[in-house]
Amino acid sequence: MFTDLLYLLRRNGLKVSLTEWMALMEGLHKGLHSASFTGLYHLCRCLLVKSEADFDAFDRTFLEYFKDVPFQQEVSQELLDWLDRPDVLTDYANWDEIQALKNMGFSEEEIERMLRERMAEQTEEHNGGSYWVGTHGMSMFGNSGLSPKGIRVGGQSMYRRAFRVAGERKFRDFRRDNTLDTRQFQVALRHLRQFSGLVDLPPTEFDVDRTIQDTASNGGVLKVRYKRPRENTVKVLLLMDSGGSMDYYAQLCSALFQAVSKSGHFKDLRVYYFHNCPYGRLYHAPTLLSRDSIPTDWVLSNLPGDYKLILVGDAQMAPYELMGGYYGRGERAGGPQCGMDWLRLLKGRFRHTVWLNPSARPDWGEYWSQTYDRIAKEFPMFPLTVDGLEEGMKKLLAR
Amino acid sequence: MKEFRGSQNYVASEELLRAANIAMVLQKPLLIKGEPGTGKTMLAEAIAQALGKELIIWNIKSTTKAQDGLYVYDVVQRLYDSQFGGQGVDDIEKYVKLGKLGEAFTSQEQAILLIDEIDKADLEFPNDLLWELDRMEFHIPETGRTVKARHRPVVIITSNAEKELPDAFLRRCVFHYIAFPDRELMEEIVRVHYPDIDERLLAQVLEAFYKIRQLPQIKKKPSTSEIVDWIQALQHGGVDVRRIVKEVPYLGVLLKKNEDMDVLRRQWR
């Protein structure tokens, strides 16, 4: 029964195994779905999904399989952002009797077809009108509107007149590819500690438990045991891009900073800031004041190479800011000539380096992606998300 | 098989009830995840109470090992006893003490076993319990005894998602995520705690509470236990109902971080 669903779930990236599938069959056999559709949904979700991060994918797959929900077009995130206006309408200024009657006249099929057309055409935010997908208007699409009939898209139910809800995905926030909050950052950063227990050190610490254990099983003749020290040896150098195009990600970066500084399990942690690309000086604060800075050379010569270097930045700047001599030329002859040279110096000094990028690779025009691609070629680059950070931490610990 | 339908002191959502019953019928551990303060631990107590069974709680700490839950062989005590010629040193059984899991297995009646905050322990911890939870038995090599469950205990596991649990372990569990209660459910929960609460007070409290939770800058969002405490503080202090949303008296009960309080002072209104 439903064997296709198993394969559909697996195709959509849910790791459902035979163990879980057999449990589901047993559950169905015992009537745990209580012969209802909702019951079946809950039974399937309980047994097949093992993380709230997968609820969203499961919901979509389940709906796809049981084509009970006729409207299934993917609603773009952009559109949902336009529609996210929780303010309540206080007057009914947009109410239009004629439009209301007209809207009543459309059949549900027609309204669905029209919404598909609108979603393909619409390029900007519209509110208070009667045609586009928007809020607070007479349109049949969107939310918080006054139309007596329509399809709710995004937002919260306000006047409860919609006959269908498109794109409502309750668990979207839990998706793992979402950018994350402080707590999730901390969890990901823990990887740096867990793996550090694997560091090879000579066994020097007296192991009380095993000494007693082995002495006892040896009939009371003393047997001394030593163990490897469990101290965390990870030292971290964090360099963060600040200002300019990074302002969009200020909250995200501050969350990362808090998580790193709160983690407290590193042997040492140094944080410096730069703008666009590290040049001759690194700054102590994101405000980038030159009186509050140190020469990059100092970092290069004073911090040993076993510091794990984490660079955070969008890697998007004007090409001359990376390759040109105006910004990057150092004071020494034969020293670094441009931003890229500084980056290579850092990379050469610190063996374990990753670049975390809060922004995706720009695909609209070559100008901004040039520096992105060049930097991605030099440094292993990971997105600043739960998965990306985890991958990055693993990369830092790989030998 | 008795069904769990929620209890006097515990308001469970329909989904949670279903998950709990599925886990009991299929005899699989029920894994509960959710934000702190959504009543994960309370659930086990409520199930035990509703079914009239004994509840055995195994609190997991960062140093807990799987072995601790099965049994502990007190070698040191035995060594000590042997040196001073104590009685019964030959009897190893005397020095084997059953852990919480062992206790649940040997219980005379079916018991509810709560493994609380499993994610606190080492990463490998859940894997070490696979066999025991699957077969409901374990072997004590020192005495050659096999402890087998008389009655399969109902196992409830809670996790705060601090660590990822291994796949092999997850495959054997029934999973439920306790989402944060919405307004209607929260109203019901508050009524369970304060059956004769003033209607206007309740409405104002809920409005302020959800407004605060919605502020994205708040780091530690107030949870169910905080709203319950807050209501008590408000009732005790005899605060004018109209002031609640505007001024949020006794803010310290709701928000536990300095930054959060500053955020609220700046953002309010």
mmCIF file of C-alpha atoms in Angstrom, chain A residues 162-395:
data_model
loop_
_atom_site.group_PDB
_atom_site.id
_atom_site.type_symbol
_atom_site.label_atom_id
_atom_site.label_comp_id
_atom_site.label_asym_id
_atom_site.label_seq_id
_atom_site.Cartn_x
_atom_site.Cartn_y
_atom_site.Cartn_z
ATOM 1 C CA ALA A 162 -10.714 32.858 1.274
ATOM 2 C CA PHE A 163 -11.878 29.519 -0.055
ATOM 3 C CA ARG A 164 -8.359 28.224 -0.430
ATOM 4 C CA VAL A 165 -4.896 28.906 0.903
ATOM 5 C CA ALA A 166 -1.980 28.817 -1.462
ATOM 6 C CA GLY A 167 1.565 28.337 -0.346
ATOM 7 C CA GLU A 168 0.775 27.932 3.317
ATOM 8 C CA ARG A 169 3.652 25.959 4.681
ATOM 9 C CA LYS A 170 3.602 25.997 8.400
ATOM 10 C CA PHE A 171 6.997 24.475 8.895
ATOM 11 C CA ARG A 172 8.889 26.437 6.297
ATOM 12 C CA ASP A 173 10.882 28.194 9.026
ATOM 13 C CA PHE A 174 12.404 24.978 10.174
ATOM 14 C CA ARG A 175 14.049 24.139 6.909
ATOM 15 C CA ARG A 176 17.706 23.505 7.420
ATOM 16 C CA ASP A 177 18.818 25.655 4.531
ATOM 17 C CA ASN A 178 17.355 28.647 6.345
ATOM 18 C CA THR A 179 19.780 31.129 7.792
ATOM 19 C CA LEU A 180 19.972 30.608 11.491
ATOM 20 C CA ASP A 181 19.796 32.076 14.953
ATOM 21 C CA THR A 182 22.380 32.204 17.715
ATOM 22 C CA ARG A 183 21.473 28.917 19.293
ATOM 23 C CA GLN A 184 21.763 26.983 16.081
ATOM 24 C CA PHE A 185 25.102 28.661 15.424
ATOM 25 C CA GLN A 186 26.316 27.485 18.802
ATOM 26 C CA VAL A 187 25.228 23.967 18.103
ATOM 27 C CA ALA A 188 27.112 24.026 14.809
ATOM 28 C CA LEU A 189 30.197 25.508 16.462
ATOM 29 C CA ARG A 190 30.255 22.660 18.927
ATOM 30 C CA HIS A 191 31.563 20.525 16.125
ATOM 31 C CA LEU A 192 34.855 22.321 16.581
ATOM 32 C CA ARG A 193 35.055 20.948 20.078
ATOM 33 C CA GLN A 194 33.785 17.470 19.542
ATOM 34 C CA PHE A 195 36.330 16.775 16.887
ATOM 35 C CA SER A 196 39.121 18.319 18.875
ATOM 36 C CA GLY A 197 38.877 15.345 21.237
ATOM 37 C CA LEU A 198 40.378 13.317 18.415
ATOM 38 C CA VAL A 199 43.591 15.325 18.419
ATOM 39 C CA ASP A 200 46.544 13.033 18.941
ATOM 40 C CA LEU A 201 48.332 13.835 22.172
ATOM 41 C CA PRO A 202 50.479 11.614 24.366
ATOM 42 C CA PRO A 203 48.542 10.062 27.266
ATOM 43 C CA THR A 204 49.729 12.123 30.228
ATOM 44 C CA GLU A 205 46.723 12.473 32.483
ATOM 45 C CA PHE A 206 46.217 10.083 35.376
ATOM 46 C CA ASP A 207 43.042 8.083 34.784
ATOM 47 C CA VAL A 208 41.467 7.395 38.168
ATOM 48 C CA ASP A 209 38.510 5.351 36.943
ATOM 49 C CA ARG A 210 40.452 2.967 34.762
ATOM 50 C CA THR A 211 43.226 2.595 37.331
ATOM 51 C CA ILE A 212 40.731 1.485 39.952
ATOM 52 C CA GLN A 213 38.894 -0.678 37.446
ATOM 53 C CA ASP A 214 42.017 -2.438 36.217
ATOM 54 C CA THR A 215 43.556 -2.739 39.671
ATOM 55 C CA ALA A 216 40.363 -4.304 40.905
ATOM 56 C CA SER A 217 40.056 -6.757 38.060
ATOM 57 C CA ASN A 218 43.733 -7.528 38.599
ATOM 58 C CA GLY A 219 42.918 -8.851 42.050
ATOM 59 C CA GLY A 220 44.056 -5.731 43.909
ATOM 60 C CA VAL A 221 47.556 -5.507 42.444
ATOM 61 C CA LEU A 222 48.030 -1.927 41.359
ATOM 62 C CA LYS A 223 47.832 -1.134 37.669
ATOM 63 C CA VAL A 224 48.301 2.539 36.773
ATOM 64 C CA ARG A 225 46.492 3.910 33.727
ATOM 65 C CA TYR A 226 46.907 7.171 31.827
ATOM 66 C CA LYS A 227 44.629 8.861 29.376
ATOM 67 C CA ARG A 228 44.870 11.573 26.729
ATOM 68 C CA PRO A 229 44.044 15.021 28.010
ATOM 69 C CA ARG A 230 40.570 16.071 26.869
ATOM 70 C CA GLU A 231 41.394 19.743 26.681
ATOM 71 C CA ASN A 232 40.182 21.609 23.667
ATOM 72 C CA THR A 233 43.080 22.688 21.527
ATOM 73 C CA VAL A 234 41.156 24.662 18.946
ATOM 74 C CA LYS A 235 42.197 28.288 18.538
ATOM 75 C CA VAL A 236 40.100 30.496 16.320
ATOM 76 C CA LEU A 237 40.854 33.628 14.350
ATOM 77 C CA LEU A 238 37.648 35.209 13.098
ATOM 78 C CA LEU A 239 37.827 37.953 10.473
ATOM 79 C CA MET A 240 34.531 39.617 9.592
ATOM 80 C CA ASP A 241 33.604 41.898 6.749
ATOM 81 C CA SER A 242 31.761 44.961 7.991
ATOM 82 C CA GLY A 243 29.895 47.781 6.343
ATOM 83 C CA GLY A 244 28.739 48.413 2.802
ATOM 84 C CA SER A 245 26.998 45.459 1.222
ATOM 85 C CA MET A 246 27.411 43.554 4.500
ATOM 86 C CA ASP A 247 24.871 45.783 6.244
ATOM 87 C CA TYR A 248 22.099 43.551 4.920
ATOM 88 C CA TYR A 249 23.531 40.698 6.919
ATOM 89 C CA ALA A 250 24.363 42.696 10.055
ATOM 90 C CA GLN A 251 21.950 40.770 12.256
ATOM 91 C CA LEU A 252 23.131 37.434 10.945
ATOM 92 C CA CYS A 253 26.780 38.356 11.474
ATOM 93 C CA SER A 254 26.118 39.627 14.969
ATOM 94 C CA ALA A 255 24.393 36.325 15.727
ATOM 95 C CA LEU A 256 27.473 34.463 14.536
ATOM 96 C CA PHE A 257 29.742 36.724 16.563
ATOM 97 C CA GLN A 258 27.682 36.167 19.701
ATOM 98 C CA ALA A 259 27.632 32.453 19.187
ATOM 99 C CA VAL A 260 31.382 32.296 18.670
ATOM 100 C CA SER A 261 32.225 34.532 21.606
ATOM 101 C CA LYS A 262 29.763 32.746 23.878
ATOM 102 C CA SER A 263 30.964 29.298 22.919
ATOM 103 C CA GLY A 264 33.847 29.722 25.332
ATOM 104 C CA HIS A 265 35.278 26.316 24.590
ATOM 105 C CA PHE A 266 38.063 27.513 22.356
ATOM 106 C CA LYS A 267 41.539 27.746 23.738
ATOM 107 C CA ASP A 268 41.843 31.192 22.228
ATOM 108 C CA LEU A 269 39.608 33.405 20.142
ATOM 109 C CA ARG A 270 40.628 36.513 18.194
ATOM 110 C CA VAL A 271 38.103 38.604 16.300
ATOM 111 C CA TYR A 272 39.015 41.357 13.849
ATOM 112 C CA TYR A 273 37.063 43.293 11.251
ATOM 113 C CA PHE A 274 37.801 44.476 7.761
ATOM 114 C CA HIS A 275 35.927 46.167 4.965
ATOM 115 C CA ASN A 276 35.445 44.215 1.730
ATOM 116 C CA CYS A 277 38.863 42.598 1.873
ATOM 117 C CA PRO A 278 41.615 42.541 4.508
ATOM 118 C CA TYR A 279 44.421 44.957 3.624
ATOM 119 C CA GLY A 280 47.251 46.350 5.712
ATOM 120 C CA ARG A 281 45.239 46.863 8.897
ATOM 121 C CA LEU A 282 42.641 44.900 10.802
ATOM 122 C CA TYR A 283 40.149 46.581 13.107
ATOM 123 C CA HIS A 284 39.033 45.688 16.600
ATOM 124 C CA ALA A 285 35.460 46.891 16.171
ATOM 125 C CA PRO A 286 32.970 46.751 13.319
ATOM 126 C CA THR A 287 33.048 50.543 13.187
ATOM 127 C CA LEU A 288 36.503 50.276 11.557
ATOM 128 C CA LEU A 289 38.214 53.205 13.291
ATOM 129 C CA SER A 290 41.881 53.396 12.413
ATOM 130 C CA ARG A 291 42.947 54.348 15.956
ATOM 131 C CA ASP A 292 41.451 51.062 17.042
ATOM 132 C CA SER A 293 43.315 48.801 14.684
ATOM 133 C CA ILE A 294 46.429 46.663 14.341
ATOM 134 C CA PRO A 295 48.652 45.954 11.357
ATOM 135 C CA THR A 296 47.758 42.773 9.526
ATOM 136 C CA ASP A 297 51.459 41.937 9.611
ATOM 137 C CA TRP A 298 51.250 41.699 13.398
ATOM 138 C CA VAL A 299 48.567 39.017 13.107
ATOM 139 C CA LEU A 300 50.556 37.199 10.451
ATOM 140 C CA SER A 301 53.754 37.126 12.481
ATOM 141 C CA ASN A 302 52.373 36.689 15.996
ATOM 142 C CA LEU A 303 49.575 34.170 15.685
ATOM 143 C CA PRO A 304 50.882 30.647 15.089
ATOM 144 C CA GLY A 305 49.702 28.771 12.022
ATOM 145 C CA ASP A 306 47.519 26.363 13.965
ATOM 146 C CA TYR A 307 44.846 29.016 14.489
ATOM 147 C CA LYS A 308 41.726 28.103 12.528
ATOM 148 C CA LEU A 309 40.945 31.053 10.321
ATOM 149 C CA ILE A 310 37.282 31.818 9.626
ATOM 150 C CA LEU A 311 36.606 34.642 7.193
ATOM 151 C CA VAL A 312 33.088 36.013 6.987
ATOM 152 C CA GLY A 313 32.115 38.196 4.080
ATOM 153 C CA ASP A 314 30.002 38.401 0.963
ATOM 154 C CA ALA A 315 33.111 38.420 -1.253
ATOM 155 C CA GLN A 316 31.430 40.949 -3.482
ATOM 156 C CA MET A 317 33.308 44.150 -4.230
ATOM 157 C CA ALA A 318 34.558 46.097 -7.160
ATOM 158 C CA PRO A 319 37.267 44.057 -8.910
ATOM 159 C CA TYR A 320 39.873 46.803 -8.332
ATOM 160 C CA GLU A 321 39.261 46.553 -4.590
ATOM 161 C CA LEU A 322 40.520 42.993 -4.745
ATOM 162 C CA MET A 323 43.112 43.141 -7.494
ATOM 163 C CA GLY A 324 44.053 46.828 -7.743
ATOM 164 C CA GLY A 325 47.050 48.383 -5.997
ATOM 165 C CA TYR A 326 45.320 51.450 -4.614
ATOM 166 C CA TYR A 327 43.896 49.804 -1.489
ATOM 167 C CA GLY A 328 46.143 46.912 -0.826
ATOM 168 C CA ARG A 329 49.724 48.052 -1.343
ATOM 169 C CA GLY A 330 51.733 47.312 1.767
ATOM 170 C CA GLU A 331 54.575 49.424 3.116
ATOM 171 C CA ARG A 332 57.239 46.819 2.460
ATOM 172 C CA ALA A 333 58.866 46.566 -0.956
ATOM 173 C CA GLY A 334 58.140 43.139 -2.409
ATOM 174 C CA GLY A 335 55.264 42.777 0.024
ATOM 175 C CA PRO A 336 51.615 42.402 -0.847
ATOM 176 C CA GLN A 337 50.442 44.585 -3.716
ATOM 177 C CA CYS A 338 46.667 44.142 -3.574
ATOM 178 C CA GLY A 339 43.840 42.679 -1.491
ATOM 179 C CA MET A 340 44.295 39.316 -3.086
ATOM 180 C CA ASP A 341 47.949 39.224 -1.972
ATOM 181 C CA TRP A 342 46.852 39.843 1.617
ATOM 182 C CA LEU A 343 44.338 37.042 1.363
ATOM 183 C CA ARG A 344 46.993 34.687 0.023
ATOM 184 C CA LEU A 345 49.340 35.662 2.858
ATOM 185 C CA LEU A 346 46.626 34.815 5.390
ATOM 186 C CA LYS A 347 45.880 31.574 3.617
ATOM 187 C CA GLY A 348 49.581 30.684 3.579
ATOM 188 C CA ARG A 349 49.978 31.391 7.272
ATOM 189 C CA PHE A 350 46.916 29.571 8.555
ATOM 190 C CA ARG A 351 46.631 26.004 7.369
ATOM 191 C CA HIS A 352 42.957 25.612 8.161
ATOM 192 C CA THR A 353 40.849 28.283 6.578
ATOM 193 C CA VAL A 354 37.237 28.607 5.523
ATOM 194 C CA TRP A 355 35.188 31.464 4.111
ATOM 195 C CA LEU A 356 31.598 31.776 5.299
ATOM 196 C CA ASN A 357 29.364 33.714 2.967
ATOM 197 C CA PRO A 358 25.974 35.083 4.028
ATOM 198 C CA SER A 359 25.116 35.859 0.435
ATOM 199 C CA ALA A 360 24.578 33.534 -2.492
ATOM 200 C CA ARG A 361 26.684 33.872 -5.616
ATOM 201 C CA PRO A 362 25.246 36.818 -7.537
ATOM 202 C CA ASP A 363 23.855 35.549 -10.780
ATOM 203 C CA TRP A 364 22.722 38.879 -12.168
ATOM 204 C CA GLY A 365 25.690 40.269 -13.926
ATOM 205 C CA GLU A 366 29.318 39.479 -14.085
ATOM 206 C CA TYR A 367 30.576 42.524 -12.237
ATOM 207 C CA TRP A 368 29.873 41.357 -8.686
ATOM 208 C CA SER A 369 30.454 37.680 -9.256
ATOM 209 C CA GLN A 370 34.038 38.256 -10.477
ATOM 210 C CA THR A 371 35.503 38.785 -7.006
ATOM 211 C CA TYR A 372 33.187 36.121 -5.586
ATOM 212 C CA ASP A 373 34.566 33.522 -7.975
ATOM 213 C CA ARG A 374 38.177 34.530 -7.429
ATOM 214 C CA ILE A 375 37.879 34.299 -3.665
ATOM 215 C CA ALA A 376 35.947 31.031 -3.873
ATOM 216 C CA LYS A 377 38.847 29.653 -5.868
ATOM 217 C CA GLU A 378 41.317 30.518 -3.079
ATOM 218 C CA PHE A 379 39.219 29.585 -0.058
ATOM 219 C CA PRO A 380 36.777 26.773 0.597
ATOM 220 C CA MET A 381 33.558 28.778 0.708
ATOM 221 C CA PHE A 382 30.417 27.811 2.612
ATOM 222 C CA PRO A 383 27.058 29.557 2.938
ATOM 223 C CA LEU A 384 26.325 31.051 6.368
ATOM 224 C CA THR A 385 23.531 28.568 7.183
ATOM 225 C CA VAL A 386 23.232 25.622 9.560
ATOM 226 C CA ASP A 387 24.427 23.167 6.964
ATOM 227 C CA GLY A 388 27.085 25.491 5.632
ATOM 228 C CA LEU A 389 28.538 26.216 9.049
ATOM 229 C CA GLU A 390 28.611 22.524 9.912
ATOM 230 C CA GLU A 391 30.365 21.695 6.664
ATOM 231 C CA GLY A 392 32.786 24.523 7.297
ATOM 232 C CA MET A 393 33.614 23.320 10.796
ATOM 233 C CA LYS A 394 34.288 19.841 9.450
ATOM 234 C CA LYS A 395 36.563 21.321 6.829
#
